[in-house]
Short mmCIF file of C-alpha atoms in Angstrom, two decimals:
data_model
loop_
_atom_site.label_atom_id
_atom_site.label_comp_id
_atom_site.label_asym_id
_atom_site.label_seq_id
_atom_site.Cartn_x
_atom_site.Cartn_y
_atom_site.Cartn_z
CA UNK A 203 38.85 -15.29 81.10
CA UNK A 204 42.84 -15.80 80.24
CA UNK A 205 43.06 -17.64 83.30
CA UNK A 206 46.61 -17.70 85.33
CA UNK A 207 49.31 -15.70 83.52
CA UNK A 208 53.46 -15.81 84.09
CA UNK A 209 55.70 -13.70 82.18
CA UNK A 210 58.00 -14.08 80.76
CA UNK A 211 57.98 -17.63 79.38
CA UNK A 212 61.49 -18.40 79.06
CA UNK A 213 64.04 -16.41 80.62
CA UNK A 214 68.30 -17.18 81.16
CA UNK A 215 70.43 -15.23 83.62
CA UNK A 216 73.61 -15.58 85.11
CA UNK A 217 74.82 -16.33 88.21
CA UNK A 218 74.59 -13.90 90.67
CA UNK A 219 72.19 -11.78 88.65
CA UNK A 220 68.63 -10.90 90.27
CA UNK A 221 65.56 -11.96 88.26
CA UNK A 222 61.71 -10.72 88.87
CA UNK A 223 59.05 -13.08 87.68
CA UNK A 224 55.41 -12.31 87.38
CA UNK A 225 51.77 -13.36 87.27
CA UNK A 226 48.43 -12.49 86.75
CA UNK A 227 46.28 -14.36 88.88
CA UNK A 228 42.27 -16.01 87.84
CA UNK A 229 39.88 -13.46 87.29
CA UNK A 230 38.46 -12.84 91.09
CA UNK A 231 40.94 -14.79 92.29
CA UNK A 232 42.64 -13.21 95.57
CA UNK A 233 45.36 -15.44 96.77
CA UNK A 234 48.70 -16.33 94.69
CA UNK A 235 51.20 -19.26 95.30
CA UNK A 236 54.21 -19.46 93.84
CA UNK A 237 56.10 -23.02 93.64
CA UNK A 238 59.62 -24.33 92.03
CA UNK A 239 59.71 -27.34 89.77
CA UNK A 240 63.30 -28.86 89.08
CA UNK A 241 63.57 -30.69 86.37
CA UNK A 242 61.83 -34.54 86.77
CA UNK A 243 60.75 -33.65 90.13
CA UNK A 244 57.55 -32.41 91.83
CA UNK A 245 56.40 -28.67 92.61
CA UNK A 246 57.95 -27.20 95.92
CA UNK A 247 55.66 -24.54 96.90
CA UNK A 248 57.68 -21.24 97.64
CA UNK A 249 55.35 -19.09 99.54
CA UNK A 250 52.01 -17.51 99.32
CA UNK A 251 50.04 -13.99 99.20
CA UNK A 252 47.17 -12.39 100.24
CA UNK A 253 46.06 -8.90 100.88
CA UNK A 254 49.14 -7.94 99.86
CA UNK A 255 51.13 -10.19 102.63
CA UNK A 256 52.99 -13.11 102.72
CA UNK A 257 50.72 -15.77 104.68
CA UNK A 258 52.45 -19.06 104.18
CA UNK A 259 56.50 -19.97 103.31
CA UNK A 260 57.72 -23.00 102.27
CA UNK A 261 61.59 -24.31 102.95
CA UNK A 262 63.36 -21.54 100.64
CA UNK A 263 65.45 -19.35 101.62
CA UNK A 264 65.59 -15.35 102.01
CA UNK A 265 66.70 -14.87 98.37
CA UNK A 266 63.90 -15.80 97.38
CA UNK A 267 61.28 -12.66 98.35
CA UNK A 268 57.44 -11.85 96.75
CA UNK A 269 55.26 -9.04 96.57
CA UNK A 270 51.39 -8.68 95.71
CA UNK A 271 49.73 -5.51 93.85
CA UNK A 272 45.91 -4.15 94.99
CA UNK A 273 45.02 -6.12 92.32
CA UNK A 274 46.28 -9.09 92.95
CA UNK A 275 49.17 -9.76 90.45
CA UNK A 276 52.22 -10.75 92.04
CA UNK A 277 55.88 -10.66 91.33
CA UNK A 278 58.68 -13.66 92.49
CA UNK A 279 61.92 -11.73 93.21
CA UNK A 280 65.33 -13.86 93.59
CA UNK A 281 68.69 -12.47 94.33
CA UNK A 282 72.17 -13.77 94.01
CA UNK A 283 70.94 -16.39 91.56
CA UNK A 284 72.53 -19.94 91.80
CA UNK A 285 72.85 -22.42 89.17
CA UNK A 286 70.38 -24.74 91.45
CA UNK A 287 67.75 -22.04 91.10
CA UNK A 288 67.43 -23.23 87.12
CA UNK A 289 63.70 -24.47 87.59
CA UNK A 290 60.09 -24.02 86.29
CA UNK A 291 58.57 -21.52 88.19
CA UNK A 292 54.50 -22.19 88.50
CA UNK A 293 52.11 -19.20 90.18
CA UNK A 294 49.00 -20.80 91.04
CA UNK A 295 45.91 -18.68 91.92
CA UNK A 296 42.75 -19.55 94.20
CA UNK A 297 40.25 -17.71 96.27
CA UNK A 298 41.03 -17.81 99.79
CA UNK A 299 38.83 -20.22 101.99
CA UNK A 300 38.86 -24.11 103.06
CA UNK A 301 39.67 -25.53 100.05
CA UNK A 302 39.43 -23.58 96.72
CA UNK A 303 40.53 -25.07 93.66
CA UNK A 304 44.08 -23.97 92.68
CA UNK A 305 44.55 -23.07 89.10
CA UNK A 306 48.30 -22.54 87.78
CA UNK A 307 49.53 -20.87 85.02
CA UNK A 308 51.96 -22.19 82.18
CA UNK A 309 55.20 -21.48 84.14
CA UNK A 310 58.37 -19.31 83.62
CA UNK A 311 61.39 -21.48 82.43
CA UNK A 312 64.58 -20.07 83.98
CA UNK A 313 67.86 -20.95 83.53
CA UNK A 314 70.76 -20.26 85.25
CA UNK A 315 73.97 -20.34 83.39
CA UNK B 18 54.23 -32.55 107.99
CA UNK B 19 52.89 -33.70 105.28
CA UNK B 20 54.41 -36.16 102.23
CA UNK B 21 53.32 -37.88 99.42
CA UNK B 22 54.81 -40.92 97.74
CA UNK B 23 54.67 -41.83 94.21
CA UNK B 24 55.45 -45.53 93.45
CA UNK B 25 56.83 -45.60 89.82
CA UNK B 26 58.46 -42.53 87.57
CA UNK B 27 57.30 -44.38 84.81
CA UNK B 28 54.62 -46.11 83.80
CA UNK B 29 54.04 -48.13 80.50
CA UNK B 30 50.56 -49.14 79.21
CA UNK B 31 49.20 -50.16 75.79
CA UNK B 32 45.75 -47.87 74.68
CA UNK B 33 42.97 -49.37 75.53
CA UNK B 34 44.61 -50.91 79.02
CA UNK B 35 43.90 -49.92 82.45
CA UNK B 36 46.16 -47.43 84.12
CA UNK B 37 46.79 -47.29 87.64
CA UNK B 38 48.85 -44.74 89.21
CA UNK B 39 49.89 -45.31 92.90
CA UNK B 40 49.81 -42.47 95.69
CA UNK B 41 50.54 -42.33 99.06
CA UNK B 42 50.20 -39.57 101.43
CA UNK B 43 50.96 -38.71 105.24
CA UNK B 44 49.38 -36.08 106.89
CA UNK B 45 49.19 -35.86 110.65
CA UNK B 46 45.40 -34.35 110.26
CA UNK B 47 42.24 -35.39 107.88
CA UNK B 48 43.93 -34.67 104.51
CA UNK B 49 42.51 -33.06 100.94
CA UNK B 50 44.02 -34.66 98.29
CA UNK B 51 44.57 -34.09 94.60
CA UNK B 52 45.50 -35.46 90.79
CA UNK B 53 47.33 -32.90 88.51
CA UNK B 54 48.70 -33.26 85.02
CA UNK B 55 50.68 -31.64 83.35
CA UNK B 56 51.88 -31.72 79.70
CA UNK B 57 55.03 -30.78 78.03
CA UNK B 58 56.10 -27.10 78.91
CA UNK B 59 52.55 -26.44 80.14
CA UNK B 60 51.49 -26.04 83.60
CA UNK B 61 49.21 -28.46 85.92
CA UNK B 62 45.82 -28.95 85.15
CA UNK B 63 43.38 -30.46 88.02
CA UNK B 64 42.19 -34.07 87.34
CA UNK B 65 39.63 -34.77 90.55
CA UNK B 66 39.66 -33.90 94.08
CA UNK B 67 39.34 -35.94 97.25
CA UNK B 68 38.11 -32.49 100.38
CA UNK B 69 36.14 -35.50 102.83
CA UNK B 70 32.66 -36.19 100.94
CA UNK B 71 32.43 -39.36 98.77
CA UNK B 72 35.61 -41.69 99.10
CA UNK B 73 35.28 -42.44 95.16
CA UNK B 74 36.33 -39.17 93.49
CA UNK B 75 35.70 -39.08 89.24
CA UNK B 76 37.59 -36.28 87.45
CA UNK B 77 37.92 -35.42 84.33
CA UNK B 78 39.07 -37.22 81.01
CA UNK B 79 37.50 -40.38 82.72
CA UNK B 80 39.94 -40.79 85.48
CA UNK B 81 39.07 -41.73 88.99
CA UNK B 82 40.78 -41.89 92.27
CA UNK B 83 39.68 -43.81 95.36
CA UNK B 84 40.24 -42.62 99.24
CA UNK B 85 41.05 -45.28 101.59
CA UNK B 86 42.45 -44.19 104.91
CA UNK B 87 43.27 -47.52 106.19
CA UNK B 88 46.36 -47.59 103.43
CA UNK B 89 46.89 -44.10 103.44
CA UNK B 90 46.29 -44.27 99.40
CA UNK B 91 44.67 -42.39 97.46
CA UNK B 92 45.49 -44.33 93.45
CA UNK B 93 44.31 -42.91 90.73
CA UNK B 94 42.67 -44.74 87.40
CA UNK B 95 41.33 -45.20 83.93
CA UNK B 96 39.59 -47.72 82.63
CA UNK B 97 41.00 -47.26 79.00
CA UNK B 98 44.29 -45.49 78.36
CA UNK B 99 44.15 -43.33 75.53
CA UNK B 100 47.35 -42.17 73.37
CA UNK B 101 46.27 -38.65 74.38
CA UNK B 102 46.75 -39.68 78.01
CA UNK B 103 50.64 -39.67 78.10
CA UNK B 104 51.73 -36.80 80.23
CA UNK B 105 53.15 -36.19 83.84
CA UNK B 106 50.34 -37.05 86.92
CA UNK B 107 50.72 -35.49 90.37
CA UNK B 108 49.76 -36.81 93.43
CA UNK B 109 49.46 -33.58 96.22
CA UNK B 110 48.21 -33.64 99.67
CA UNK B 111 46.70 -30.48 101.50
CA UNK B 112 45.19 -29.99 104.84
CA UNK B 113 42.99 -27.22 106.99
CA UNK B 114 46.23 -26.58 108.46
CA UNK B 115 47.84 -25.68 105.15
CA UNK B 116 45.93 -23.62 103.58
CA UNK B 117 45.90 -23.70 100.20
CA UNK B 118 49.65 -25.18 100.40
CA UNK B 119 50.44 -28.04 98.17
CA UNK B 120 52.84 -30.88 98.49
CA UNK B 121 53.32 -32.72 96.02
CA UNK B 122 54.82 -36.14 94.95
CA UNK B 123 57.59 -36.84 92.49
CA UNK B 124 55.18 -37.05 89.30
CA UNK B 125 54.63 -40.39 87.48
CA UNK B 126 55.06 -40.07 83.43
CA UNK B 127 52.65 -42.12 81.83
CA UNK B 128 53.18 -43.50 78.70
CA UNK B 129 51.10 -44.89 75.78
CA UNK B 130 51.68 -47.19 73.44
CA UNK B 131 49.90 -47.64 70.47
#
């Protein structure tokens, strides 16, 4: 099992630009979080998906947009890119329920320049 | 709404020293409650768990964590730092309410000395 996958690893844009981000979730795994972690500071959780919806949305705003696949790989989408949105990027996958463990991947670096 | 409150950015122990990291948590409903860590340029691994069983939670790696409501903590420990120990620890809070949402603290970075 390779566990949680985000590709790409690294990734630098410029300002303005769009960028799509994606991940692989836990084998069996059903549900997909996505959160934002600035640098020396704490996850922010983004939103979340399941069957193929967006079930839960954290304080970001509508630049920042998702989609999930039948099989349960999901993409982070952000427009109009600002130099604030230079952050870690974590997907986290679970199975849906009262409360499954959460397992993240490695992260997508990106940076705004 | 829910918070969580890490006291110290940085902590400092010798190996072979206790470590104590310090959590606090609000949550307007009976909360779940969790230790990550994460290394450099990796992603967060799960430590231990607190979901309303036993109030003393053991985790991986030898660390523990204790639930007490009264002080709305929820600190996590080790008897014995090891050098391999220095990373970044998360505190997050999570309720029925929430989902699987996380909220997490600011992160402590623990460091080692030899």
């Amino acid at each position: 099992d390779a566990g949680v996958t985000q590709s790409p690893t690294h990734l630098i844009k410029t300002r303005g630009q769009q960028v799509t981000l994606r991940c692989s979730p836990k084998s069996g795994h059903d549900t997909v979080s996505w959160y934002q972690q600035a640098l020396g500071q704490g996850p922010q959780f983004i939103f979340q998906y399941y069957e193929e919806e967006e079930r839960q949305r954290g304080n970001f705003p509508d630049r920042f947009s998702g989609h999930q696949f039948p099989n349960y790989s999901s993409e982070l989408n952000v427009n109009a890119l600002l130099l604030g949105d230079s952050a870690l990027y974590l997907c986290a996958s679970s199975l849906t329920g009262f409360f499954t463990e959460a397992f993240f991947g490695q992260g997508t670096r990106l940076t705004v320049v | 709404a829910q918070s969580v409150t890490q006291l110290g950015s940085h902590v400092s122990v010798s190996e072979g020293a206790l470590v104590l990291l310090r959590c606090n948590y609000s949550s307007s409903v009976p909360p779940y409650l969790f230790w990550y860590v994460q290394y450099p340029n990796q992603g967060l691994q799960l430590l231990l768990k607190y979901t309303s069983a036993a109030t003393l939670v053991k985790g991986i790696n030898g660390f523990e964590a204790e639930f007490k409501k009264s002080e709305t903590s929820f600190h996590l420990t080790k008897p014995s730092a090891h050098m391999s120990d220095a990373a970044e620890y998360f505190c997050a809070v999570s309720d029925r309410n929430a989902g699987n949402m996380l909220t997490f603290g600011g992160g402590t970075r623990l460091m080692v000395k030899p």
